[in-house]
Amino acid sequence: MRKTLYIIGLSTLVFSCTSQKNIKKTTYRPKTVTSQPKSVTKTDSVEKPKPKITNEHGVEFFTTNIADATKNDNTISYGSIVSAKPAGYKVVKTHFPAIAQNFRQKYLILHYTVLPDDKSVEVLTQQSVSAHYLVNNLGDNEIYQLVDENKRSYHAGVSAWRSDKNLNDTSIGIEIVNMGYTADATGAKIFQPFSDEQIKKVAALAKDIVTRYQIPATNVLAHSDIAPTRKQDPGPLFPWKKLYDEYQIGMWYDEAAKQTLLTTAQTDISTRYNEPAFIFLAQTALQKFGYDIQPSGKWDDVTKKTIEALQYHFRPQNYDGIMDAETWAILQALNQKYSK
């Protein structure tokens, strides 16, 4: 009996030890598997070589874009690189620049000064209003820079376009010497023309700016576009279509699209003009295009001034602030073309 119990006990011990060895083998294998990806992660994290920073007389520049230009990202520094100088520490550019960045300059806004040349310079340099550039009316080849492009100038004021507000933060402003308008006996605005020399300057300057900062056509705007209840500049005599046709600057509608929409627009204006539903539709179309307007279903003063701003830019032959058939067709054609 004792021998039997001894044999049974010995068998149990052997079986138990054998089972433990098997368990150890099973739990050990994953350690080899889990350790492999660590070396792969280290290899992938190696930073790619970047173009060198240029140093000229102790001033640093970076003139190569390593970011994704298709996403409007750009690492180029058009001026010198500005860096902190913390006391007791050294700021190094071992990993400069990060690819996730783009320009502050998203908009180009055009203005007129309502002042002659000398007074325009004085006001824009000595008072609490400014612009990055001033285009004179002296017939020369000079364009005055008044503010560093990397800094905010005080040109836009209370302003909005699409989802953006306070466009001083994100824009470059160009002021053009021009006396603006006078009102005749009926109150109609009579605007002053721009000289050919001024328009050539503006076109060359604007082309340079929109190219460097990749500013889209939808963001090249009049002051009246971003502040329609307050401003009229640069007015209906500024040749937006010429800039679009000859220099590929800014927006313009497609004539064929406008003509296609004109018949329906004429029906809308003749049969639905005073219906709240149609007024709301027109206001929503203005808002969709970019104007800062809240649909109300009424032809109120804000709506009139917003339509007037649209006409200054895209229908300069008639800027009475009334939504006629041609203005309605133009607005719809613009939304078709620039809805994104």
mmCIF file of N, CA, C and O in Angstrom, residues 211-251:
data_model
loop_
_atom_site.group_PDB
_atom_site.id
_atom_site.type_symbol
_atom_site.label_atom_id
_atom_site.label_comp_id
_atom_site.label_asym_id
_atom_site.label_seq_id
_atom_site.Cartn_x
_atom_site.Cartn_y
_atom_site.Cartn_z
ATOM 1 N N THR A 211 1.736 85.969 -55.160
ATOM 2 C CA THR A 211 2.581 84.844 -55.572
ATOM 3 C C THR A 211 3.429 84.355 -54.403
ATOM 4 O O THR A 211 3.503 83.149 -54.136
ATOM 5 N N ARG A 212 4.050 85.264 -53.684
ATOM 6 C CA ARG A 212 4.928 84.870 -52.570
ATOM 7 C C ARG A 212 4.160 84.196 -51.446
ATOM 8 O O ARG A 212 4.611 83.214 -50.867
ATOM 9 N N TYR A 213 2.980 84.718 -51.129
ATOM 10 C CA TYR A 213 2.233 84.191 -49.988
ATOM 11 C C TYR A 213 1.116 83.226 -50.389
ATOM 12 O O TYR A 213 0.337 82.810 -49.545
ATOM 13 N N GLN A 214 1.067 82.898 -51.672
ATOM 14 C CA GLN A 214 0.066 81.930 -52.158
ATOM 15 C C GLN A 214 -1.352 82.354 -51.761
ATOM 16 O O GLN A 214 -2.171 81.538 -51.319
ATOM 17 N N ILE A 215 -1.648 83.640 -51.902
ATOM 18 C CA ILE A 215 -2.967 84.166 -51.531
ATOM 19 C C ILE A 215 -3.968 83.801 -52.627
ATOM 20 O O ILE A 215 -3.763 84.148 -53.787
ATOM 21 N N PRO A 216 -5.048 83.091 -52.279
ATOM 22 C CA PRO A 216 -6.010 82.678 -53.308
ATOM 23 C C PRO A 216 -6.813 83.856 -53.855
ATOM 24 O O PRO A 216 -6.918 84.914 -53.219
ATOM 25 N N ALA A 217 -7.382 83.672 -55.024
ATOM 26 C CA ALA A 217 -8.161 84.732 -55.685
ATOM 27 C C ALA A 217 -9.291 85.233 -54.799
ATOM 28 O O ALA A 217 -9.616 86.430 -54.796
ATOM 29 N N THR A 218 -9.904 84.342 -54.024
ATOM 30 C CA THR A 218 -11.031 84.712 -53.170
ATOM 31 C C THR A 218 -10.638 85.614 -52.015
ATOM 32 O O THR A 218 -11.505 86.161 -51.329
ATOM 33 N N ASN A 219 -9.333 85.779 -51.789
ATOM 34 C CA ASN A 219 -8.850 86.592 -50.668
ATOM 35 C C ASN A 219 -8.185 87.885 -51.121
ATOM 36 O O ASN A 219 -7.506 88.538 -50.334
ATOM 37 N N VAL A 220 -8.369 88.257 -52.386
ATOM 38 C CA VAL A 220 -7.917 89.557 -52.884
ATOM 39 C C VAL A 220 -9.159 90.431 -52.968
ATOM 40 O O VAL A 220 -10.020 90.236 -53.825
ATOM 41 N N LEU A 221 -9.263 91.410 -52.059
ATOM 42 C CA LEU A 221 -10.544 92.062 -51.816
ATOM 43 C C LEU A 221 -10.423 93.569 -51.700
ATOM 44 O O LEU A 221 -9.343 94.119 -51.463
ATOM 45 N N ALA A 222 -11.577 94.212 -51.870
ATOM 46 C CA ALA A 222 -11.691 95.644 -51.618
ATOM 47 C C ALA A 222 -11.993 95.878 -50.143
ATOM 48 O O ALA A 222 -12.563 95.016 -49.464
ATOM 49 N N HIS A 223 -11.630 97.067 -49.665
ATOM 50 C CA HIS A 223 -12.016 97.439 -48.304
ATOM 51 C C HIS A 223 -13.537 97.386 -48.153
ATOM 52 O O HIS A 223 -14.059 96.990 -47.108
ATOM 53 N N SER A 224 -14.238 97.749 -49.208
ATOM 54 C CA SER A 224 -15.702 97.722 -49.162
ATOM 55 C C SER A 224 -16.250 96.300 -49.076
ATOM 56 O O SER A 224 -17.359 96.092 -48.576
ATOM 57 N N ASP A 225 -15.500 95.307 -49.552
ATOM 58 C CA ASP A 225 -15.953 93.915 -49.430
ATOM 59 C C ASP A 225 -15.927 93.452 -47.981
ATOM 60 O O ASP A 225 -16.819 92.715 -47.544
ATOM 61 N N ILE A 226 -14.902 93.843 -47.247
ATOM 62 C CA ILE A 226 -14.736 93.331 -45.881
ATOM 63 C C ILE A 226 -15.389 94.235 -44.831
ATOM 64 O O ILE A 226 -15.482 93.862 -43.671
ATOM 65 N N ALA A 227 -15.847 95.420 -45.263
ATOM 66 C CA ALA A 227 -16.546 96.339 -44.352
ATOM 67 C C ALA A 227 -17.605 97.115 -45.138
ATOM 68 O O ALA A 227 -17.557 98.346 -45.248
ATOM 69 N N PRO A 228 -18.586 96.429 -45.710
ATOM 70 C CA PRO A 228 -19.528 97.068 -46.646
ATOM 71 C C PRO A 228 -20.425 98.136 -46.031
ATOM 72 O O PRO A 228 -20.904 99.016 -46.746
ATOM 73 N N THR A 229 -20.674 98.078 -44.747
ATOM 74 C CA THR A 229 -21.537 99.091 -44.127
ATOM 75 C C THR A 229 -20.781 100.368 -43.787
ATOM 76 O O THR A 229 -21.397 101.386 -43.457
ATOM 77 N N ARG A 230 -19.439 100.328 -43.873
ATOM 78 C CA ARG A 230 -18.634 101.492 -43.493
ATOM 79 C C ARG A 230 -17.837 102.100 -44.641
ATOM 80 O O ARG A 230 -17.558 103.295 -44.639
ATOM 81 N N LYS A 231 -17.438 101.276 -45.618
ATOM 82 C CA LYS A 231 -16.443 101.715 -46.586
ATOM 83 C C LYS A 231 -16.903 101.539 -48.033
ATOM 84 O O LYS A 231 -17.714 100.667 -48.337
ATOM 85 N N GLN A 232 -16.338 102.379 -48.915
ATOM 86 C CA GLN A 232 -16.640 102.310 -50.347
ATOM 87 C C GLN A 232 -15.383 102.049 -51.189
ATOM 88 O O GLN A 232 -15.479 101.832 -52.396
ATOM 89 N N ASP A 233 -14.209 102.110 -50.583
ATOM 90 C CA ASP A 233 -12.967 102.038 -51.358
ATOM 91 C C ASP A 233 -12.575 100.610 -51.747
ATOM 92 O O ASP A 233 -12.919 99.672 -51.037
ATOM 93 N N PRO A 234 -11.886 100.497 -52.905
ATOM 94 C CA PRO A 234 -11.418 101.552 -53.795
ATOM 95 C C PRO A 234 -12.451 102.015 -54.821
ATOM 96 O O PRO A 234 -12.087 102.739 -55.749
ATOM 97 N N GLY A 235 -13.710 101.623 -54.653
ATOM 98 C CA GLY A 235 -14.777 102.168 -55.481
ATOM 99 C C GLY A 235 -14.956 101.498 -56.831
ATOM 100 O O GLY A 235 -14.152 100.655 -57.238
ATOM 101 N N PRO A 236 -16.005 101.892 -57.568
ATOM 102 C CA PRO A 236 -16.358 101.218 -58.821
ATOM 103 C C PRO A 236 -15.423 101.516 -59.988
ATOM 104 O O PRO A 236 -15.476 100.816 -61.001
ATOM 105 N N LEU A 237 -14.563 102.542 -59.877
ATOM 106 C CA LEU A 237 -13.652 102.850 -60.978
ATOM 107 C C LEU A 237 -12.319 102.115 -60.865
ATOM 108 O O LEU A 237 -11.471 102.231 -61.748
ATOM 109 N N PHE A 238 -12.143 101.357 -59.788
ATOM 110 C CA PHE A 238 -10.949 100.516 -59.724
ATOM 111 C C PHE A 238 -11.153 99.325 -60.663
ATOM 112 O O PHE A 238 -12.171 98.626 -60.570
ATOM 113 N N PRO A 239 -10.202 99.050 -61.574
ATOM 114 C CA PRO A 239 -10.424 98.060 -62.651
ATOM 115 C C PRO A 239 -10.148 96.610 -62.240
ATOM 116 O O PRO A 239 -9.163 95.995 -62.664
ATOM 117 N N TRP A 240 -11.035 96.047 -61.452
ATOM 118 C CA TRP A 240 -10.856 94.664 -61.004
ATOM 119 C C TRP A 240 -10.776 93.681 -62.176
ATOM 120 O O TRP A 240 -9.983 92.732 -62.149
ATOM 121 N N LYS A 241 -11.592 93.899 -63.194
ATOM 122 C CA LYS A 241 -11.591 92.971 -64.339
ATOM 123 C C LYS A 241 -10.261 93.028 -65.086
ATOM 124 O O LYS A 241 -9.772 92.009 -65.576
ATOM 125 N N LYS A 242 -9.669 94.206 -65.181
ATOM 126 C CA LYS A 242 -8.365 94.344 -65.831
ATOM 127 C C LYS A 242 -7.310 93.547 -65.063
ATOM 128 O O LYS A 242 -6.486 92.853 -65.675
ATOM 129 N N LEU A 243 -7.320 93.631 -63.756
ATOM 130 C CA LEU A 243 -6.366 92.863 -62.955
ATOM 131 C C LEU A 243 -6.576 91.370 -63.152
ATOM 132 O O LEU A 243 -5.613 90.595 -63.217
ATOM 133 N N TYR A 244 -7.845 90.970 -63.249
ATOM 134 C CA TYR A 244 -8.156 89.550 -63.443
ATOM 135 C C TYR A 244 -7.726 89.085 -64.842
ATOM 136 O O TYR A 244 -7.076 88.041 -64.980
ATOM 137 N N ASP A 245 -8.078 89.852 -65.864
ATOM 138 C CA ASP A 245 -7.804 89.451 -67.247
ATOM 139 C C ASP A 245 -6.320 89.517 -67.595
ATOM 140 O O ASP A 245 -5.778 88.605 -68.217
ATOM 141 N N GLU A 246 -5.653 90.598 -67.198
ATOM 142 C CA GLU A 246 -4.284 90.842 -67.668
ATOM 143 C C GLU A 246 -3.203 90.359 -66.709
ATOM 144 O O GLU A 246 -2.070 90.127 -67.117
ATOM 145 N N TYR A 247 -3.551 90.231 -65.427
ATOM 146 C CA TYR A 247 -2.532 89.866 -64.443
ATOM 147 C C TYR A 247 -2.898 88.618 -63.631
ATOM 148 O O TYR A 247 -2.129 88.204 -62.762
ATOM 149 N N GLN A 248 -4.082 88.038 -63.869
ATOM 150 C CA GLN A 248 -4.555 86.858 -63.131
ATOM 151 C C GLN A 248 -4.559 87.122 -61.630
ATOM 152 O O GLN A 248 -4.115 86.304 -60.819
ATOM 153 N N ILE A 249 -5.088 88.273 -61.260
ATOM 154 C CA ILE A 249 -5.194 88.661 -59.850
ATOM 155 C C ILE A 249 -6.662 88.791 -59.477
ATOM 156 O O ILE A 249 -7.430 89.470 -60.158
ATOM 157 N N GLY A 250 -7.074 88.164 -58.373
ATOM 158 C CA GLY A 250 -8.422 88.336 -57.858
ATOM 159 C C GLY A 250 -9.476 87.507 -58.570
ATOM 160 O O GLY A 250 -9.175 86.581 -59.330
ATOM 161 N N MET A 251 -10.740 87.861 -58.330
ATOM 162 C CA MET A 251 -11.884 87.100 -58.831
ATOM 163 C C MET A 251 -12.619 87.835 -59.939
ATOM 164 O O MET A 251 -12.632 89.063 -59.989
#
